[in-house]
Short mmCIF file of C-alpha atoms and ligand atoms in Angstrom, two decimals:
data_model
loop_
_atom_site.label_atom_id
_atom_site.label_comp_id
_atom_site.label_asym_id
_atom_site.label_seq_id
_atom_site.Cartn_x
_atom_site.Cartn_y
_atom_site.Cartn_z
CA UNK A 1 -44.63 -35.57 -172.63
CA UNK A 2 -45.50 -31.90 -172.68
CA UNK A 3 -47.81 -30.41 -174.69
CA UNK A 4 -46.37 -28.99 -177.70
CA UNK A 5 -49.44 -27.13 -179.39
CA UNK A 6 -50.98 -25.49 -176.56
CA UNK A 7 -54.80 -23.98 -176.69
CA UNK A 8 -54.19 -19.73 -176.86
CA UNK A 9 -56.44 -17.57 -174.58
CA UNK A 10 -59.27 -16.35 -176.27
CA UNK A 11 -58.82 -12.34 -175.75
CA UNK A 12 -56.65 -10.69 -173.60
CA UNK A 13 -59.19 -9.62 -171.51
CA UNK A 14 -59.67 -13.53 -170.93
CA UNK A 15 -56.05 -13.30 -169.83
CA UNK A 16 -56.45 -10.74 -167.63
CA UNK A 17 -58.79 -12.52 -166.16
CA UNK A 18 -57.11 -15.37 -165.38
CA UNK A 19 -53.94 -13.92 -164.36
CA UNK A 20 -55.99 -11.70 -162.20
CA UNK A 21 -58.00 -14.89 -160.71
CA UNK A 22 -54.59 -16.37 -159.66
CA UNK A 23 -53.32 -12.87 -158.26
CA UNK A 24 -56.31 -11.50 -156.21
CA UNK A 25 -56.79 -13.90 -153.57
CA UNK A 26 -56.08 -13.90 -149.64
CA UNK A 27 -52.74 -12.44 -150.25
CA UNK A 28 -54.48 -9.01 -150.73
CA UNK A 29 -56.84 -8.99 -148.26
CA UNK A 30 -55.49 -11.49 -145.40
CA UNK A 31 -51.94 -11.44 -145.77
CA UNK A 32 -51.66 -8.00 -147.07
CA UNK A 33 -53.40 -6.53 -143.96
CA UNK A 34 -51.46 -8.54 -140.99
CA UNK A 35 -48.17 -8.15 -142.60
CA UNK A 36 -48.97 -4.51 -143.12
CA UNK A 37 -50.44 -4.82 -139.06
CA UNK A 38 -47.07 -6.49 -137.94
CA UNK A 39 -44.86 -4.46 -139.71
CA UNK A 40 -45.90 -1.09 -137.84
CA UNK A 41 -48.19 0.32 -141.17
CA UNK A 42 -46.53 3.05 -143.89
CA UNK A 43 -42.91 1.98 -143.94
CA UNK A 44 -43.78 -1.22 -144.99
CA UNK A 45 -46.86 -0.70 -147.25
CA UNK A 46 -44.44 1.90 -149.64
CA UNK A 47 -41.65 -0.43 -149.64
CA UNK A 48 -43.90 -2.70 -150.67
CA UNK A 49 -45.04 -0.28 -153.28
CA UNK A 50 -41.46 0.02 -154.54
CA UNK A 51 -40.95 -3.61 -154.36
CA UNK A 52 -44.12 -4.29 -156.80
CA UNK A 53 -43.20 -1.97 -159.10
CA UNK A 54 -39.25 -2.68 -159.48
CA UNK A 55 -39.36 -5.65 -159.38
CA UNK A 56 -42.82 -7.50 -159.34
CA UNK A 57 -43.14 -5.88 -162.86
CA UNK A 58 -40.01 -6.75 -164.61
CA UNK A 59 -40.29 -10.31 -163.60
CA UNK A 60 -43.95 -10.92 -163.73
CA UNK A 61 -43.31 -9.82 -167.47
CA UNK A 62 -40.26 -11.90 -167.64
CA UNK A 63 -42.45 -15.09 -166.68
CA UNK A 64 -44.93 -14.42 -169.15
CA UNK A 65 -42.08 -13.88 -171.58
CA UNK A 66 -40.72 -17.34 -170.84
CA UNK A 67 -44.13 -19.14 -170.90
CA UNK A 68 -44.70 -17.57 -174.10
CA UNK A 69 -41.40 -18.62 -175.34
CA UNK A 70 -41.05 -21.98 -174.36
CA UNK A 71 -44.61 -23.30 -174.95
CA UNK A 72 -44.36 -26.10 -172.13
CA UNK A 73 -44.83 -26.92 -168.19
CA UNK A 74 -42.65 -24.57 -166.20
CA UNK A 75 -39.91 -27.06 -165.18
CA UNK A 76 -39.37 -28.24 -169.71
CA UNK A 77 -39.85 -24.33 -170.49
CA UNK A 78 -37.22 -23.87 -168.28
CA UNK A 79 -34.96 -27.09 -169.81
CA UNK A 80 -36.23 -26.19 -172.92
CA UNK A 81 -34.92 -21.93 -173.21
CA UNK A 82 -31.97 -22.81 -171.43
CA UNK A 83 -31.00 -25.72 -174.33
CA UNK A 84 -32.13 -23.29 -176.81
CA UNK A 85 -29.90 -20.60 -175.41
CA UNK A 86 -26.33 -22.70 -175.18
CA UNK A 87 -27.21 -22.63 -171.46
CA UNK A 88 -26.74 -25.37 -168.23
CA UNK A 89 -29.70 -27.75 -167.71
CA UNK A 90 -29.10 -26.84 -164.24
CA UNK A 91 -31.59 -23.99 -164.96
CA UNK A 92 -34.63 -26.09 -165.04
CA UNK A 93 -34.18 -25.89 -160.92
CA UNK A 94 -35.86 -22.77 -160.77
CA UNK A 95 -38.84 -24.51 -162.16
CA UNK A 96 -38.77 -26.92 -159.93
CA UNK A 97 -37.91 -24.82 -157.02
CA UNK A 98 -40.99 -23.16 -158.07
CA UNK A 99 -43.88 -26.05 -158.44
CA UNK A 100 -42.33 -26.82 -154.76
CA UNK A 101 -43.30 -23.23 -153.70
CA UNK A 102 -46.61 -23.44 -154.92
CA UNK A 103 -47.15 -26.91 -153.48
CA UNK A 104 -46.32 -25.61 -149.73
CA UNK A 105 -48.01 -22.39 -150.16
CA UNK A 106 -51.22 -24.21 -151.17
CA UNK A 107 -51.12 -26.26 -147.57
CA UNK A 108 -51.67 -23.37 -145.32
CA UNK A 109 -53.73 -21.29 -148.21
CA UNK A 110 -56.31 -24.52 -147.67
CA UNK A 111 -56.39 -23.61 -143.81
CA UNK A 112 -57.11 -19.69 -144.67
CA UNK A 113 -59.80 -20.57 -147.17
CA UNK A 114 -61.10 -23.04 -144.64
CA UNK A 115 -61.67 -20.33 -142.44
CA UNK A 116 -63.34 -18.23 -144.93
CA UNK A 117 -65.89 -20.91 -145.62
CA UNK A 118 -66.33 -20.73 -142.20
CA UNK A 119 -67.38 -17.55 -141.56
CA UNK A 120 -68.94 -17.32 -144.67
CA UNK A 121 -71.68 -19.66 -142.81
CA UNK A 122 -71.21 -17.70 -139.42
CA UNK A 123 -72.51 -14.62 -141.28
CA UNK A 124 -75.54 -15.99 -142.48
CA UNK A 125 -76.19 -18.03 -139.36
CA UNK A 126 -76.15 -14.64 -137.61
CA UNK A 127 -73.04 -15.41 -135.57
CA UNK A 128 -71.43 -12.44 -135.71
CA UNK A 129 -74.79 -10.05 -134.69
CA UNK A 130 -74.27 -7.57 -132.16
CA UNK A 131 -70.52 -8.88 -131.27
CA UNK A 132 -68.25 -6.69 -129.71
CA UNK A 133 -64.21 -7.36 -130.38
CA UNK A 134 -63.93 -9.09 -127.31
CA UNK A 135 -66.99 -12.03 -128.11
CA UNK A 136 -65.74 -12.07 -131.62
CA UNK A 137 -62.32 -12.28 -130.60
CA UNK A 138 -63.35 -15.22 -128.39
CA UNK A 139 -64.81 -16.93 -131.24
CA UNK A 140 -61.73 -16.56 -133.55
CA UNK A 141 -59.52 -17.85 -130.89
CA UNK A 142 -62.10 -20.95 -129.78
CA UNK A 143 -61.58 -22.14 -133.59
CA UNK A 144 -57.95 -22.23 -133.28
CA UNK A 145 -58.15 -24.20 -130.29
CA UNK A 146 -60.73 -26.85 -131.92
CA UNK A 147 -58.41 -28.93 -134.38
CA UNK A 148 -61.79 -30.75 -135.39
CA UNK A 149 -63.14 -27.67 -136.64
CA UNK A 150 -60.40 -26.73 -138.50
CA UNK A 151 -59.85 -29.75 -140.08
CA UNK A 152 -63.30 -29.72 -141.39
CA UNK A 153 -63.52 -26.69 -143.10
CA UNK A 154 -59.38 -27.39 -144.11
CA UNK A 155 -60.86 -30.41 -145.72
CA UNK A 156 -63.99 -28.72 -147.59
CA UNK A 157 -61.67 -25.74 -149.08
CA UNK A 158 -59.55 -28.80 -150.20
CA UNK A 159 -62.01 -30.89 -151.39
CA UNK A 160 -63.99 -27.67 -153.58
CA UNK A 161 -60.18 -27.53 -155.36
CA UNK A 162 -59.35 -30.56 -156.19
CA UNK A 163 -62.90 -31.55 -157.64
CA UNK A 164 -62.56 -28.22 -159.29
CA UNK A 165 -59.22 -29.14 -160.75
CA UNK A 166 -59.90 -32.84 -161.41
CA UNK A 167 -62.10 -31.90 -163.44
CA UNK A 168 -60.05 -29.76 -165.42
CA UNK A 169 -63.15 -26.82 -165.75
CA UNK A 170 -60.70 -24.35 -164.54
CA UNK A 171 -61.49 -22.10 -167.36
CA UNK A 172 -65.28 -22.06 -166.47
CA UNK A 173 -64.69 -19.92 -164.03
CA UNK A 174 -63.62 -16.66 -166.01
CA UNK A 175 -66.93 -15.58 -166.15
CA UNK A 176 -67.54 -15.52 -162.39
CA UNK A 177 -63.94 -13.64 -161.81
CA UNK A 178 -65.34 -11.03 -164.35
CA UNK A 179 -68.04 -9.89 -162.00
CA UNK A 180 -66.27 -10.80 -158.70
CA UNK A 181 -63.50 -8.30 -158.80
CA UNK A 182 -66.19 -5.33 -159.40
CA UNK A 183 -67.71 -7.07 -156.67
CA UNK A 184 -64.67 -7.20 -154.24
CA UNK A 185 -64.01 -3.81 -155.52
CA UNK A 186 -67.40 -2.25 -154.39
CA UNK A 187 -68.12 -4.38 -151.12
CA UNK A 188 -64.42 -2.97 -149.72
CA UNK A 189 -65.37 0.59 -150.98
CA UNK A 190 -68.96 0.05 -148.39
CA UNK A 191 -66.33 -0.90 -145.92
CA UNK A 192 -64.15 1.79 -145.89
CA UNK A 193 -66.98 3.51 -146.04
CA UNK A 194 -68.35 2.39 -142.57
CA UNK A 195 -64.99 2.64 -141.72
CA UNK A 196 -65.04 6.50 -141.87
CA UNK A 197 -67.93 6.23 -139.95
CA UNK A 198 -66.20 5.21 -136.91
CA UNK A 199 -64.24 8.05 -136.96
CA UNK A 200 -61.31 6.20 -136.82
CA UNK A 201 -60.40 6.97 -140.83
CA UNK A 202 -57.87 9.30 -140.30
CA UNK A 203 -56.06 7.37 -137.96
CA UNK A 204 -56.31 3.95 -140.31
CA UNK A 205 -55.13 6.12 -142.95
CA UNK A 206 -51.53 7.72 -141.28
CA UNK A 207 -50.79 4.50 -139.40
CA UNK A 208 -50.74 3.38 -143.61
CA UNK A 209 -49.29 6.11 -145.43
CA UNK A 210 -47.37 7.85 -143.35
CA UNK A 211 -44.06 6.02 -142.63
CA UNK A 212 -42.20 6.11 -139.26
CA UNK A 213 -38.95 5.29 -141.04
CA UNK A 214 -37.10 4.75 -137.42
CA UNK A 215 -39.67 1.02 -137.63
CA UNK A 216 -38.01 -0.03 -141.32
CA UNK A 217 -35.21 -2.89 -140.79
CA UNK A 218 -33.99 -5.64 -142.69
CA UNK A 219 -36.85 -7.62 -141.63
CA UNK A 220 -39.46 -5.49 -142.83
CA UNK A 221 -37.76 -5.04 -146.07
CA UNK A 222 -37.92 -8.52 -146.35
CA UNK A 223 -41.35 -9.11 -145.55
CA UNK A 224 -42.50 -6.25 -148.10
CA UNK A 225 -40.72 -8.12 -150.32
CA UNK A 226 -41.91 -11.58 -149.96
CA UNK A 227 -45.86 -10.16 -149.82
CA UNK A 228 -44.98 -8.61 -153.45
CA UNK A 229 -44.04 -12.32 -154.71
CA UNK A 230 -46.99 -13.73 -152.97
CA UNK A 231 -49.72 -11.46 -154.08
CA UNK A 232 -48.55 -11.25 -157.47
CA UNK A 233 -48.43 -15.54 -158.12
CA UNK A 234 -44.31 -15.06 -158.91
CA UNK A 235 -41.58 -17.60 -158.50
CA UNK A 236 -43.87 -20.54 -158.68
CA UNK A 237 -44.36 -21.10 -162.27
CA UNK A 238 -47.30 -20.25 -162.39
CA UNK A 239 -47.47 -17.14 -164.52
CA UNK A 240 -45.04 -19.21 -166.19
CA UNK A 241 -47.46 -21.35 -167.28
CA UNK A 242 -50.05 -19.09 -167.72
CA UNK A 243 -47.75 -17.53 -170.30
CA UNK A 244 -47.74 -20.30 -172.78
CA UNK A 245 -51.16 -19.99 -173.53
CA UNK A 246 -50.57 -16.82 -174.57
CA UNK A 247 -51.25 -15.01 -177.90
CA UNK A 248 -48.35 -13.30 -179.73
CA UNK A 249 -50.46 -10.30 -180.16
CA UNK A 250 -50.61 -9.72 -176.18
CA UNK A 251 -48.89 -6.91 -174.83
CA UNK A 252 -46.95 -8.22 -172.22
CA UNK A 253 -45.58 -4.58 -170.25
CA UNK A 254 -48.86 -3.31 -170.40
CA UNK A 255 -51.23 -6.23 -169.76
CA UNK A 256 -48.40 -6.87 -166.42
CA UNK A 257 -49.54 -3.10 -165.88
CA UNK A 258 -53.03 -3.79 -165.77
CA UNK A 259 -52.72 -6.72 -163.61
CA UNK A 260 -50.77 -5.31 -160.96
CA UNK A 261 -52.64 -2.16 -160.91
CA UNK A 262 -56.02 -4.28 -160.09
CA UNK A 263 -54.22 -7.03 -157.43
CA UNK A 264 -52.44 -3.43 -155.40
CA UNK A 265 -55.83 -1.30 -155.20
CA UNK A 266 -57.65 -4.45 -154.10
CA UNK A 267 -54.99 -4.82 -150.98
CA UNK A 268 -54.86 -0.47 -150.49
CA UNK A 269 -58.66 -0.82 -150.32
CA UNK A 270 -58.68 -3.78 -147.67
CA UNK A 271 -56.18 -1.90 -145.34
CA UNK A 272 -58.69 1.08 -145.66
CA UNK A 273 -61.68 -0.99 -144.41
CA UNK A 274 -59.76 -2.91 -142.23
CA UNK A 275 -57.71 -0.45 -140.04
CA UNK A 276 -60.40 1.97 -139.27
CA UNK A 277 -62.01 -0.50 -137.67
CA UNK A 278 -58.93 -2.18 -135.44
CA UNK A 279 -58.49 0.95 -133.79
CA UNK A 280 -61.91 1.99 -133.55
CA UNK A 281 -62.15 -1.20 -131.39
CA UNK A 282 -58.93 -0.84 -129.59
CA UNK A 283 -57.59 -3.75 -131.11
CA UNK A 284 -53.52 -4.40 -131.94
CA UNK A 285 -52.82 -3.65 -135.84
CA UNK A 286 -49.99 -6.49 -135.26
CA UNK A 287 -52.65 -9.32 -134.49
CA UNK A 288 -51.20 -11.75 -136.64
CA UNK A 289 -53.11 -13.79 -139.25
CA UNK A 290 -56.20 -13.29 -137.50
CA UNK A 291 -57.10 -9.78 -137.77
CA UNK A 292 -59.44 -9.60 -140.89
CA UNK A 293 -61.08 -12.36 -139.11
CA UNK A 294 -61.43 -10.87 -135.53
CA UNK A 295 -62.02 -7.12 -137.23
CA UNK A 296 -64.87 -7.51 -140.19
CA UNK A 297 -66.92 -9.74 -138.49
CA UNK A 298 -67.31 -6.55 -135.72
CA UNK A 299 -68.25 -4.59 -138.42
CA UNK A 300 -70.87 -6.34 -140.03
CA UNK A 301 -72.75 -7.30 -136.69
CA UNK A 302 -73.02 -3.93 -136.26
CA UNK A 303 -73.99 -2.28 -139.14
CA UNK A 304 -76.85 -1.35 -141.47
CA UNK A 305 -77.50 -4.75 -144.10
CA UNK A 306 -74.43 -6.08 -142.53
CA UNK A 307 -75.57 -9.61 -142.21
CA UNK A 308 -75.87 -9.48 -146.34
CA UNK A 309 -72.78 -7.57 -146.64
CA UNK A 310 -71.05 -10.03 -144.86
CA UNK A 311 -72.34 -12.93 -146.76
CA UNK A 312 -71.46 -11.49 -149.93
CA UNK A 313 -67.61 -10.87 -148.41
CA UNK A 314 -66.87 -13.64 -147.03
CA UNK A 315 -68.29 -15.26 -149.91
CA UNK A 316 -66.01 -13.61 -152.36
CA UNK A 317 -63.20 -13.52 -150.39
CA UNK A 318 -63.62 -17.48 -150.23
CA UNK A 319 -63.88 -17.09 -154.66
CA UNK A 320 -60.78 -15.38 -154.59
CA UNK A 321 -59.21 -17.59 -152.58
CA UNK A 322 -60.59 -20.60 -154.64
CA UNK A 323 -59.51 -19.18 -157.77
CA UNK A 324 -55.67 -18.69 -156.32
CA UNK A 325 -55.69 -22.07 -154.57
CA UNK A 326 -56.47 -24.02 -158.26
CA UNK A 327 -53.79 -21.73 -160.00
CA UNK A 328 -51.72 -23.44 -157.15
CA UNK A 329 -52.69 -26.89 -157.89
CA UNK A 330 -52.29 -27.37 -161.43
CA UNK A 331 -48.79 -26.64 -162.10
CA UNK A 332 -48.11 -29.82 -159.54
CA UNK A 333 -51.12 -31.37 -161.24
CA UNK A 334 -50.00 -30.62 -164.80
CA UNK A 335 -46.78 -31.77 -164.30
CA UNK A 336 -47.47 -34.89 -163.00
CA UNK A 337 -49.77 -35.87 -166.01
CA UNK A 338 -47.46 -35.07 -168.37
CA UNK A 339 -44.99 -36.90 -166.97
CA UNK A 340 -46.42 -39.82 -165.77
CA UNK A 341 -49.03 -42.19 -167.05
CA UNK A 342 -51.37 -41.17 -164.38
CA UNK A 343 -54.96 -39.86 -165.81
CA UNK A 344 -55.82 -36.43 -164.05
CA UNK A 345 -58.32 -37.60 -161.41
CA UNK A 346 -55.79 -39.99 -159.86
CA UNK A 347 -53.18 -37.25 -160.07
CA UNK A 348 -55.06 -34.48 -158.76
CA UNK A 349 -56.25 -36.75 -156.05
CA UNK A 350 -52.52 -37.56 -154.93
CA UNK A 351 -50.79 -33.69 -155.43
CA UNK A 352 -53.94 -32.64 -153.91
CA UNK A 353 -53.87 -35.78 -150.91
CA UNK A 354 -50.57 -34.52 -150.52
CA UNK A 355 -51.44 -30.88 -150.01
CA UNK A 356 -54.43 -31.74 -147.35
CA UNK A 357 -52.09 -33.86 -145.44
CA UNK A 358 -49.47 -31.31 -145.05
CA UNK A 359 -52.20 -28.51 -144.54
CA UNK A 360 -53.25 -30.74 -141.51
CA UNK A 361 -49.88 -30.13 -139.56
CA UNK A 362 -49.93 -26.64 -140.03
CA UNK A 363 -53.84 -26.47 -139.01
CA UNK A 364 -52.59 -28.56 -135.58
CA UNK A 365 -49.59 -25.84 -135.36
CA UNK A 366 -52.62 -23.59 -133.50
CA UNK A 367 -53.45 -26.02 -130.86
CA UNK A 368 -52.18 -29.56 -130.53
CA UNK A 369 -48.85 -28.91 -131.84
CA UNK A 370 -48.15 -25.35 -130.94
CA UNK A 371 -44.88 -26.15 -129.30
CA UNK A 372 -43.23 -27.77 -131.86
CA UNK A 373 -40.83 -25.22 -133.70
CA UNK A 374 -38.78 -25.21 -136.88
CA UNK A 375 -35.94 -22.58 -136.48
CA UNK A 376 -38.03 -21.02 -133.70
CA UNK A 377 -40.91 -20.98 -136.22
CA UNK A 378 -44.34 -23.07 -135.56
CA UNK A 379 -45.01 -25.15 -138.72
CA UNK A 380 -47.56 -22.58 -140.04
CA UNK A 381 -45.44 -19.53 -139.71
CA UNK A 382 -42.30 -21.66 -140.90
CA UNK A 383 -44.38 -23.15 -144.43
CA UNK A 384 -45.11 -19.32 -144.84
CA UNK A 385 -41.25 -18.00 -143.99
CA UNK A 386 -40.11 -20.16 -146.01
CA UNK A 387 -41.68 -19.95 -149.34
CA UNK A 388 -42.45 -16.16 -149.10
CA UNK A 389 -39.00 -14.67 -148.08
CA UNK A 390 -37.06 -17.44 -149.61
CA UNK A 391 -38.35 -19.88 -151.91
CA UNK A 392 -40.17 -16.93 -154.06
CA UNK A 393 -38.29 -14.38 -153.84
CA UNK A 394 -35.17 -16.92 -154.83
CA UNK A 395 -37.57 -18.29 -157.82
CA UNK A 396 -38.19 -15.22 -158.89
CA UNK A 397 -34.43 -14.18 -158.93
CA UNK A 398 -33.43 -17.14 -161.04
CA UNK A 399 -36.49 -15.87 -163.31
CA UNK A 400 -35.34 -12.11 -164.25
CA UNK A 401 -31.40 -12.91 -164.27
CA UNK A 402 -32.34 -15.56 -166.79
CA UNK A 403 -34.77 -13.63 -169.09
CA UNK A 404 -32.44 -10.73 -168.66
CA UNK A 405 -28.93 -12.16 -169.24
CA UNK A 406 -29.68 -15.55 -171.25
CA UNK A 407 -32.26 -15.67 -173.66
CA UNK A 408 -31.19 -14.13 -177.16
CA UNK A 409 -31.59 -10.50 -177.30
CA UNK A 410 -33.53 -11.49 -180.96
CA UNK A 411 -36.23 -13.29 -178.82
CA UNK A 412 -36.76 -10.86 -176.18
CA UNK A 413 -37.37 -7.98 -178.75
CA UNK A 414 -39.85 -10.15 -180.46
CA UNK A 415 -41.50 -10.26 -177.42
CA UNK A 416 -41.44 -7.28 -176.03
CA UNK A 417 -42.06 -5.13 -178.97
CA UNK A 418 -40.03 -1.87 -177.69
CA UNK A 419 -38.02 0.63 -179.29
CA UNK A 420 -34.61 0.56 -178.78
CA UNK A 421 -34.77 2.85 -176.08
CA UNK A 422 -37.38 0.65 -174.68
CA UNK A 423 -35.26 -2.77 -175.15
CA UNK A 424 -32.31 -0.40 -173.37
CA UNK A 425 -34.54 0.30 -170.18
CA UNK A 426 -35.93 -3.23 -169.95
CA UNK A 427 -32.02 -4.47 -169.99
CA UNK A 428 -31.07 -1.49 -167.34
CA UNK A 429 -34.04 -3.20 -165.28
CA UNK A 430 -33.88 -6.81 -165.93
CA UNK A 431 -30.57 -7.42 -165.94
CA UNK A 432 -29.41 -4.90 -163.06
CA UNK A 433 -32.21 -3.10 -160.77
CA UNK A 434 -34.40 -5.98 -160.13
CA UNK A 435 -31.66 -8.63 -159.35
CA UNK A 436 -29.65 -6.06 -157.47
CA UNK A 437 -32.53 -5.14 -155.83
CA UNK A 438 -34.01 -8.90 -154.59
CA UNK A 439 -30.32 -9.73 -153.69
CA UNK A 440 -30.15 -6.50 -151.49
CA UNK A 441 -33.49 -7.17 -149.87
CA UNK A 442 -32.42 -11.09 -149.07
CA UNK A 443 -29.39 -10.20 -147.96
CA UNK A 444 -30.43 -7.16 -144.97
CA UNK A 445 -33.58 -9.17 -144.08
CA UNK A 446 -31.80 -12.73 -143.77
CA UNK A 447 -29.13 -10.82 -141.73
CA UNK A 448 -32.00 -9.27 -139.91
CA UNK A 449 -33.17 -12.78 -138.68
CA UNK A 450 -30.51 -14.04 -137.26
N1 LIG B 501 -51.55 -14.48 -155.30
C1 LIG B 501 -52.48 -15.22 -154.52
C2 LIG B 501 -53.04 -14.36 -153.43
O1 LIG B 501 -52.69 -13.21 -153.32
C3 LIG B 501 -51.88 -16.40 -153.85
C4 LIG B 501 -51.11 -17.20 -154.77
C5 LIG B 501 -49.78 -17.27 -154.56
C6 LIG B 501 -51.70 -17.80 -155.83
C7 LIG B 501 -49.04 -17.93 -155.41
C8 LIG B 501 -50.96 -18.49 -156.71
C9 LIG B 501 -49.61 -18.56 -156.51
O2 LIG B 501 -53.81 -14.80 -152.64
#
């Protein structure tokens, strides 16, 4: 049975926190910089802008909205509103639809993180030192041929999360988000700063900002659209569930502010160390989910302290990505304990089993099963594809037409706290921008793939 008295976050900043731990993670600093590399720079990083703000807003509040509502799991919140509201069970599939999401995201996340840990020891083993794009580029593309090696360091990532989760100290690890993001923060700043260095700056800095509009298509739009949802932990539940812990004198708009703020300079601020240094190397923006890991690693074997400096970002960049990856496992995790008679270790040992096992195919999709191909996808690119431009972005839908045409407009003032004008804006936006504009984006970009 769910939990009907739920513990309360202990300060919002303690919220902030944790909402932040779930959003800052490789979305902003892998996948934010090879989708930004792929899609041909500005065009894409300002639609993403737009997308974050029009709609990653509204519905990240709307989430928290719900979760504070409804009190429970994502998938009973769901049942729970839509009972409460005179509405169809049936809406209790967009929970669903989203503990799905976060179960197939985790499976390739594990293989990223995997790869962090891994160069977090190549740093300090001195790997890296004196490496030229070329030898480090050999290195990157000698572990995606070893399925050994990445299945090791898949496993480890996997095995730090679910020990992490099984033992339910999620919450221990506030205090070590608190200093990491000032940490991240700082460490990308030094980067950016070598990356001016180079000389290169300028050039990192148009191919971001300014946008060759001729390079925006349907596909584009879509994949700006999709990186929104994934950086920002919507349409899985999660921030669904995060809501329900939280206190009624929280602030949603402007705590969703804060958030957001934090999760888009962190991914602004990789591009700027990043890019500088892919063309001061002559290497292609549109690498693919390699390129923080065949660009930084140039960088800090050749810099000042950057042995240290490379320690500490891999090192954080592996936090992050620990942080995210247990916000992934425990709605599955939570779920199944409340619904079945399962005690958490034996639970968190089969949603997480389950996650390794399916993080294993993808991890072979580099070398021993690179030919196979769903919808002309390899499994890797096809887990990603499919959660990030449809199952999310889908979720997340379902999320903001429900909170904005559904609940009671009694409850949603409550929650909110605006003045009229306030609740009229937030109905203008719920209820027509942010659906109209997720339909519109789905709709050119899935025309756009075929
Ligand atoms: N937002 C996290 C990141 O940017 C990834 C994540 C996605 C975490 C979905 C939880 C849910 O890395």
């Amino acid at each position: 049975m769910a939990k009907l008295a739920h513990a309360q976050w202990s300060s919002r900043m303690t919220f902030v926190l944790a909402a932040a731990g779930s959003a800052v993670g490789l979305g902003n600093i892998w996948r934010f910089s090879y989708m930004v590399g792929e899609n041909g720079g500005a065009a894409f990083v300002l639609v993403y802008l737009a997308c974050v703000a029009l709609v990653g807003l509204p519905i990240l509040v709307a989430e928290w909205l719900m979760g504070r509502r409804g009190q429970k799991n994502p998938v009973d919140t769901m049942d729970g509103l839509a009972q409460a509201n005179g509405k169809s069970r049936a809406w209790m599939g967009i929970g669903i639809t989203g503990v799905l999401a976060a179960f197939l995201i985790l499976s390739f996340y594990s293989v990223i993180g995997g790869w962090s840990l891994n160069y977090t020891l190549g740093t300090v083993t001195g790997t890296f030192n004196g490496g030229d794009a070329d030898s480090i580029g050999a290195l990157f593309n000698g572990m995606l041929a070893s399925p050994g090696e990445l299945l090791a360091w898949h496993t480890a990532f996997m095995a730090l999360v679910i020990f992490i989760v099984a033992r339910g100290v999620t919450k221990g690890l506030e205090g070590a988000v608190r200093s990491m993001m000032p940490a991240l923060v700082i460490l990308m700043l030094i980067l950016a700063g070598y990356g001016i260095s180079t000389g290169y700056f300028g050039e990192a800095m148009a191919f971001m900002f300014s946008p060759d509009w001729s390079a925006l298509d349907g596909g584009v739009v879509l994949d700006a659209m999709g990186q929104a949802f994934f950086t920002l932990s919507l349409g899985m539940g999660i921030m669904v569930a995060y809501g329900s812990y939280l206190g009624e004198d929280i602030n949603l708009i402007s705590t969703a502010r804060t958030v957001i703020i934090l999760d888009t300079v962190i991914a602004l601020l990789a591009g700027m160390a990043i890019f500088p240094i892919v063309f001061a190397n002559g290497l292609t923006p549109g690498e693919g989910p390699g390129l923080i890991f065949v660009t930084l690693p140039v960088a800090f074997g050749n810099m000042a302290g950057g042995t240290v400096l490379g320690l500490m970002f891999f090192l954080l960049l592996t936090f992050a990505a620990l942080t995210s990856a247990i916000s992934l496992l425990e709605p599955t995790v939570e779920m199944l304990e409340e619904r079945t008679s399962m005690n958490r270790i034996t639970v968190t040992l089969l949603g997480g089993g389950g996650v390794w096992l399916l993080g294993v195919a993808a991890l072979l999709s580099f070398n021993v099963w690179s030919e196979i191909s769903l919808l002309g996808l390899n499994i890797f690119d096809f887990l990603d594809t499919l959660t990030a431009k449809f199952l999310l972005p889908l979720t997340g839908l379902g999320s903001i037409v429900f909170a904005g045409w559904c609940l009671n407009r009694q409850s949603v003032e409550q929650e909110l706290g605006l003045s009229a004008t306030g609740i009229t804006a937030w109905n203008v936006i719920a209820r027509v921008v942010a659906p109209i504009g997720v339909v519109v984006v789905f709709i050119t970009g899935v025309v756009g793939l075929f």
